[in-house]
């Protein structure tokens, strides 16, 4: 399984090269990678259906008990098939959609990267590994949503998605760690067996809340649903992939994965069902109010995610099979719809239902794919969406509390979604043909994916027993944590569920018929939309920026003196407090002062006084040099030739730097009043006293472990070097040094960049 | 700004190779005697800085030949790679690995020496990048 993830990562990094070398065929060649993986996972169906889960595992961070572990059970397999299968189709589609666009290599690379992260997420068997892949999907989806990075809207939407899902991801990490603490293991597949222990643990509720926060933000549950429609700024293939089978389903996956461990409690029921039902209705209402096809689909996605959350929240046998069936059918029809709408947009130049019409003759294949998928979304027989809807109606009878409320709410939600499906299926293709006379059928790359997905939806609906059961049964079993039998027949007979389905469709038809009038009547209410949670997000971001600005203005206002004051002042205050509250100071033990040492100290004091009294900067620099060389001499006197050597070199070079800088500065002038001199002097003296006290405390404290002796004893023996200082730097503590030179390198980059930003250059470039 | 004078010019001609040789000397002997990559890099930077002061920035840039930031990158890369060979032998990252037989002049060779070379390059590159940027004005 690690191999398949690495294969996708490799394909991602090779994608730009492939596009350069293969030209137009690159898209299909790259799509072959996920297609092969799809075939591989299909091959695994047999053993997984038979109940044999395969696993592999490596030590990762052994000290923290973190393993790079993967586990393939029914739930993972269903997701892996969707991720790789739809992924391959979307890559082919994307190559056609962005044909001739110089950004196509970037699209393929980001898409494959996201695919790898998503596959890792659904296969991971370790909570930390899951988190890492989870965040990788957030980061790569940022790149995908912000694909049109030259447009401000795309950048803002991408950032919003990243912030919302990233913040949720951090909460989830905390939750998973608490969960691991309560369960005693981070292995996801072992959590189910610890359910009793977890649910009785005092950390159960905090862990649950934090994990739900992660899942709800990722899966766009109310009130975090606002980032999903914004993410429509991405190109159609990206939306099709992110919002059908992958990104937004990650939260559902997490809930289903943790259902054996966390599900079934009162808190779980309340929170998950409430969030799901609210999201279901909110998404459906908002979808009904749209005229842009892509936004409409986005809100139906929100509604579908609500449905899935609701079903996972019920966590009974019926709801598990309904959840998995609905997950499968939603991925199929929603991917087809997004791709189909992308094709309409590509050919007709608009996605607005009010401007589209009569395209069925011009685009028969796209019309078939979109109509079949939309009918599946509405839940019409014989499509697979109907089967999923029937299951849903059965499952919601088992809601533990307020069944009537949830039932009514989901009834209206489903009716609204059915009406929205009607808008997608009918308006663009039938009725009077409008302005887009030149529109014709999309190229094969653009209709292949939607048509295949739509056919799959039809086939699953016609032969659910032989095609859908092998997928859904193991997935539902994995979600329940116990073997679950799923029986499917295309016609479930005249049941209460069928009656509900028919009523719901009738209500949907009515809503569809009055759509234009309803929109006109509700137009005055549009202002209310501005009061949504999006506003809270905007206010939060604005507040963050204002806070950053205020503290930057206070602490980093560009006056170097203030920087020094703040740095030295806080170091003295904080470290000084810690020092004096814990360590008793003692006078240095014995030993007189040699004449040479006294002379050097005197020279340094004179140098320091000269710095203060200097009338020109050059004299100041020279006097500062005296202090620096004095320090070097002291190193030499006390047996630190390495330190002395380095100090001499540094001093020489800094004088040189000063000279180069000084040429640009105006002559020194006294600008600050005496009161500020007094303040600066006070802080400087405090800093000096503090460092003296620190040295005294350090020498007075007996060291528990004589590190010095250890280094001296091992330097030659273990590291082949007699110069202990150097051996520590390049061998014993080489990792620290690597970090330090990395920091230095970054600082040098910053300095070089800042110095190139000179005012005169800026004027030139304007 | 150059401090061009015949005396400095001839002194530079003599001092430059000497200082550079000294910097390499410091680098190589650093494992056993005072010295090392850090101070070696600083001394080498001082040698180029002398050229910069006497003959100007462009002369120093020509003498260095490569972009100082590339030196920084090369140094970081060298230091990072020096930690890898032990991984192949099954050890932890950055475990020192040494050649059994010492070479003439240089002495014993091992990955920590390579690491020190990386430090040398990073330090030289950083100082030169900053010096060049500061001296940019005279164009």
PDB file of C-alpha atoms in Angstrom, chain A residues 12 15-20 22-28 30 90-112 144 147 235 237-238:
ATOM      1  CA  UNK A  12       3.246  13.924  -9.262  1.00  0.00           C
ATOM      2  CA  UNK A  15       4.247  15.218 -14.176  1.00  0.00           C
ATOM      3  CA  UNK A  16       5.898  18.430 -15.447  1.00  0.00           C
ATOM      4  CA  UNK A  17       8.605  16.375 -17.177  1.00  0.00           C
ATOM      5  CA  UNK A  18       5.992  14.067 -18.675  1.00  0.00           C
ATOM      6  CA  UNK A  19       4.101  17.009 -20.123  1.00  0.00           C
ATOM      7  CA  UNK A  20       7.283  18.360 -21.677  1.00  0.00           C
ATOM      8  CA  UNK A  22       4.991  13.554 -24.216  1.00  0.00           C
ATOM      9  CA  UNK A  23       2.983  16.610 -25.157  1.00  0.00           C
ATOM     10  CA  UNK A  24      -0.708  15.903 -25.639  1.00  0.00           C
ATOM     11  CA  UNK A  25      -0.500  12.256 -24.635  1.00  0.00           C
ATOM     12  CA  UNK A  26       0.879  13.143 -21.191  1.00  0.00           C
ATOM     13  CA  UNK A  27      -2.558  13.464 -19.574  1.00  0.00           C
ATOM     14  CA  UNK A  28      -3.570   9.935 -20.533  1.00  0.00           C
ATOM     15  CA  UNK A  30      -0.316  10.104 -16.167  1.00  0.00           C
ATOM     16  CA  UNK A  90     -10.507  13.489 -13.777  1.00  0.00           C
ATOM     17  CA  UNK A  91      -6.887  13.531 -14.972  1.00  0.00           C
ATOM     18  CA  UNK A  92      -7.973  12.609 -18.494  1.00  0.00           C
ATOM     19  CA  UNK A  93     -10.736  15.215 -18.311  1.00  0.00           C
ATOM     20  CA  UNK A  94      -8.345  17.862 -16.983  1.00  0.00           C
ATOM     21  CA  UNK A  95      -5.928  17.289 -19.852  1.00  0.00           C
ATOM     22  CA  UNK A  96      -8.779  18.029 -22.272  1.00  0.00           C
ATOM     23  CA  UNK A  97     -10.261  20.864 -20.221  1.00  0.00           C
ATOM     24  CA  UNK A  98      -6.945  22.714 -19.933  1.00  0.00           C
ATOM     25  CA  UNK A  99      -5.600  21.728 -23.350  1.00  0.00           C
ATOM     26  CA  UNK A 100      -3.053  24.254 -24.546  1.00  0.00           C
ATOM     27  CA  UNK A 101      -3.007  25.949 -21.170  1.00  0.00           C
ATOM     28  CA  UNK A 102       0.576  26.424 -19.931  1.00  0.00           C
ATOM     29  CA  UNK A 103      -0.630  25.622 -16.422  1.00  0.00           C
ATOM     30  CA  UNK A 104      -1.634  22.069 -17.327  1.00  0.00           C
ATOM     31  CA  UNK A 105       1.590  20.478 -15.931  1.00  0.00           C
ATOM     32  CA  UNK A 106       0.956  22.251 -12.644  1.00  0.00           C
ATOM     33  CA  UNK A 107      -2.594  20.925 -12.618  1.00  0.00           C
ATOM     34  CA  UNK A 108      -1.463  17.328 -13.165  1.00  0.00           C
ATOM     35  CA  UNK A 109       1.278  17.585 -10.556  1.00  0.00           C
ATOM     36  CA  UNK A 110      -0.981  19.092  -7.881  1.00  0.00           C
ATOM     37  CA  UNK A 111      -3.774  16.666  -8.699  1.00  0.00           C
ATOM     38  CA  UNK A 112      -1.550  13.586  -8.383  1.00  0.00           C
ATOM     39  CA  UNK A 144      -5.775  23.244  -6.442  1.00  0.00           C
ATOM     40  CA  UNK A 147      -5.248  27.293  -9.276  1.00  0.00           C
ATOM     41  CA  UNK A 235     -11.505  24.753 -12.348  1.00  0.00           C
ATOM     42  CA  UNK A 237     -12.127  19.036 -12.807  1.00  0.00           C
ATOM     43  CA  UNK A 238     -10.731  20.118  -9.427  1.00  0.00           C
TER      44      UNK A 238
END
